[in-house]
């Protein structure tokens, strides 16, 4: 598959649910035993503690549980959501749109159409950036070839 070829996202699932993530990856602990501290999440995701707190403050992750002493306790579902948010950031989606998407998820299934619109818009932006990068790569290849010629 070349960079310009894309495949549509799978539309059929055994149970139609928005899990808000890429295909699940292996978690460090099984469900039910998944009470991660912020430092464990930092180590697992590569995000900073500051970023995790900021995500919570702006509404991107308002559902983080707390221990009886007030410490954040993240679940496997939170890790999946963070993985998805990280992918959205890589697309260049504005933070405001990510927060809007999170709000729509919390509002429930009636927001599928609006969520899809946000993601389709982002997908178009990504494809445009890929085309620009492909063109840029062609320019670099020509320059590299030029400098590689014997003179």
mmCIF file of N, CA and C in Angstrom, residues 25-45 52 64-67 71-80 82:
data_model
loop_
_atom_site.group_PDB
_atom_site.id
_atom_site.type_symbol
_atom_site.label_atom_id
_atom_site.label_comp_id
_atom_site.label_asym_id
_atom_site.label_seq_id
_atom_site.Cartn_x
_atom_site.Cartn_y
_atom_site.Cartn_z
ATOM 1 N N UNK A 25 -5.106 -2.358 22.673
ATOM 2 C CA UNK A 25 -3.780 -2.920 22.824
ATOM 3 C C UNK A 25 -3.723 -3.618 24.171
ATOM 4 N N UNK A 26 -2.665 -4.310 24.365
ATOM 5 C CA UNK A 26 -2.502 -5.046 25.616
ATOM 6 C C UNK A 26 -2.308 -4.064 26.775
ATOM 7 N N UNK A 27 -3.060 -4.255 27.820
ATOM 8 C CA UNK A 27 -2.941 -3.406 29.003
ATOM 9 C C UNK A 27 -1.988 -4.053 30.006
ATOM 10 N N UNK A 28 -1.355 -3.216 30.833
ATOM 11 C CA UNK A 28 -0.437 -3.775 31.832
ATOM 12 C C UNK A 28 -1.145 -4.653 32.866
ATOM 13 N N UNK A 29 -2.401 -4.358 33.130
ATOM 14 C CA UNK A 29 -3.158 -5.136 34.117
ATOM 15 C C UNK A 29 -4.528 -5.484 33.534
ATOM 16 N N UNK A 30 -5.104 -6.595 33.975
ATOM 17 C CA UNK A 30 -6.439 -6.956 33.479
ATOM 18 C C UNK A 30 -7.509 -6.026 34.051
ATOM 19 N N UNK A 31 -8.640 -5.933 33.342
ATOM 20 C CA UNK A 31 -9.767 -5.153 33.848
ATOM 21 C C UNK A 31 -10.111 -5.634 35.251
ATOM 22 N N UNK A 32 -10.499 -4.707 36.095
ATOM 23 C CA UNK A 32 -10.804 -5.040 37.471
ATOM 24 C C UNK A 32 -9.614 -4.830 38.395
ATOM 25 N N UNK A 33 -8.417 -4.902 37.829
ATOM 26 C CA UNK A 33 -7.196 -4.654 38.603
ATOM 27 C C UNK A 33 -6.450 -3.446 38.027
ATOM 28 N N UNK A 34 -7.158 -2.650 37.279
ATOM 29 C CA UNK A 34 -6.564 -1.548 36.526
ATOM 30 C C UNK A 34 -6.762 -0.213 37.243
ATOM 31 N N UNK A 35 -6.015 -0.008 38.294
ATOM 32 C CA UNK A 35 -6.053 1.232 39.063
ATOM 33 C C UNK A 35 -4.657 1.852 39.018
ATOM 34 N N UNK A 36 -4.379 2.583 37.937
ATOM 35 C CA UNK A 36 -3.041 3.125 37.704
ATOM 36 C C UNK A 36 -2.885 4.514 38.324
ATOM 37 N N UNK A 37 -1.736 4.763 38.901
ATOM 38 C CA UNK A 37 -1.424 6.100 39.399
ATOM 39 C C UNK A 37 -1.028 6.969 38.216
ATOM 40 N N UNK A 38 -0.958 8.263 38.462
ATOM 41 C CA UNK A 38 -0.572 9.174 37.393
ATOM 42 C C UNK A 38 0.856 8.886 36.928
ATOM 43 N N UNK A 39 1.747 8.504 37.842
ATOM 44 C CA UNK A 39 3.128 8.211 37.431
ATOM 45 C C UNK A 39 3.194 6.943 36.577
ATOM 46 N N UNK A 40 2.330 5.973 36.851
ATOM 47 C CA UNK A 40 2.288 4.768 36.017
ATOM 48 C C UNK A 40 1.761 5.102 34.625
ATOM 49 N N UNK A 41 0.774 5.967 34.554
ATOM 50 C CA UNK A 41 0.225 6.365 33.251
ATOM 51 C C UNK A 41 1.264 7.159 32.467
ATOM 52 N N UNK A 42 2.010 8.011 33.156
ATOM 53 C CA UNK A 42 3.097 8.756 32.508
ATOM 54 C C UNK A 42 4.094 7.776 31.887
ATOM 55 N N UNK A 43 4.483 6.764 32.650
ATOM 56 C CA UNK A 43 5.452 5.781 32.151
ATOM 57 C C UNK A 43 4.884 4.969 31.000
ATOM 58 N N UNK A 44 3.615 4.644 31.059
ATOM 59 C CA UNK A 44 3.000 3.794 30.040
ATOM 60 C C UNK A 44 2.712 4.549 28.745
ATOM 61 N N UNK A 45 2.271 5.819 28.856
ATOM 62 C CA UNK A 45 1.831 6.563 27.672
ATOM 63 C C UNK A 45 2.882 7.493 27.085
ATOM 64 N N UNK A 52 -1.582 15.285 31.535
ATOM 65 C CA UNK A 52 -2.738 14.527 32.046
ATOM 66 C C UNK A 52 -3.649 15.408 32.903
ATOM 67 N N UNK A 64 -11.872 10.863 35.403
ATOM 68 C CA UNK A 64 -10.830 10.104 36.090
ATOM 69 C C UNK A 64 -11.244 9.884 37.552
ATOM 70 N N UNK A 65 -11.208 8.622 37.961
ATOM 71 C CA UNK A 65 -11.554 8.280 39.346
ATOM 72 C C UNK A 65 -10.479 8.775 40.297
ATOM 73 N N UNK A 66 -10.857 8.860 41.565
ATOM 74 C CA UNK A 66 -9.917 9.264 42.611
ATOM 75 C C UNK A 66 -9.943 8.219 43.729
ATOM 76 N N UNK A 67 -8.802 8.072 44.376
ATOM 77 C CA UNK A 67 -8.723 7.191 45.542
ATOM 78 C C UNK A 67 -9.351 7.908 46.738
ATOM 79 N N UNK A 71 -6.072 10.846 45.184
ATOM 80 C CA UNK A 71 -5.125 10.601 44.089
ATOM 81 C C UNK A 71 -5.868 10.059 42.871
ATOM 82 N N UNK A 72 -5.430 10.505 41.708
ATOM 83 C CA UNK A 72 -6.040 10.023 40.469
ATOM 84 C C UNK A 72 -5.765 8.534 40.315
ATOM 85 N N UNK A 73 -6.765 7.813 39.832
ATOM 86 C CA UNK A 73 -6.638 6.388 39.546
ATOM 87 C C UNK A 73 -7.219 6.155 38.153
ATOM 88 N N UNK A 74 -6.344 5.786 37.236
ATOM 89 C CA UNK A 74 -6.735 5.594 35.842
ATOM 90 C C UNK A 74 -7.069 4.126 35.593
ATOM 91 N N UNK A 75 -7.958 3.897 34.643
ATOM 92 C CA UNK A 75 -8.382 2.544 34.273
ATOM 93 C C UNK A 75 -7.852 2.206 32.885
ATOM 94 N N UNK A 76 -8.042 0.959 32.482
ATOM 95 C CA UNK A 76 -7.680 0.550 31.120
ATOM 96 C C UNK A 76 -8.472 1.360 30.102
ATOM 97 N N UNK A 77 -9.713 1.638 30.418
ATOM 98 C CA UNK A 77 -10.530 2.461 29.514
ATOM 99 C C UNK A 77 -9.918 3.853 29.365
ATOM 100 N N UNK A 78 -9.401 4.420 30.462
ATOM 101 C CA UNK A 78 -8.722 5.714 30.385
ATOM 102 C C UNK A 78 -7.488 5.629 29.493
ATOM 103 N N UNK A 79 -6.741 4.526 29.608
ATOM 104 C CA UNK A 79 -5.566 4.344 28.754
ATOM 105 C C UNK A 79 -5.967 4.282 27.283
ATOM 106 N N UNK A 80 -7.068 3.597 26.987
ATOM 107 C CA UNK A 80 -7.561 3.532 25.610
ATOM 108 C C UNK A 80 -7.938 4.925 25.106
ATOM 109 N N UNK A 82 -6.780 7.806 26.200
ATOM 110 C CA UNK A 82 -5.550 8.580 26.011
ATOM 111 C C UNK A 82 -4.847 8.194 24.715
#
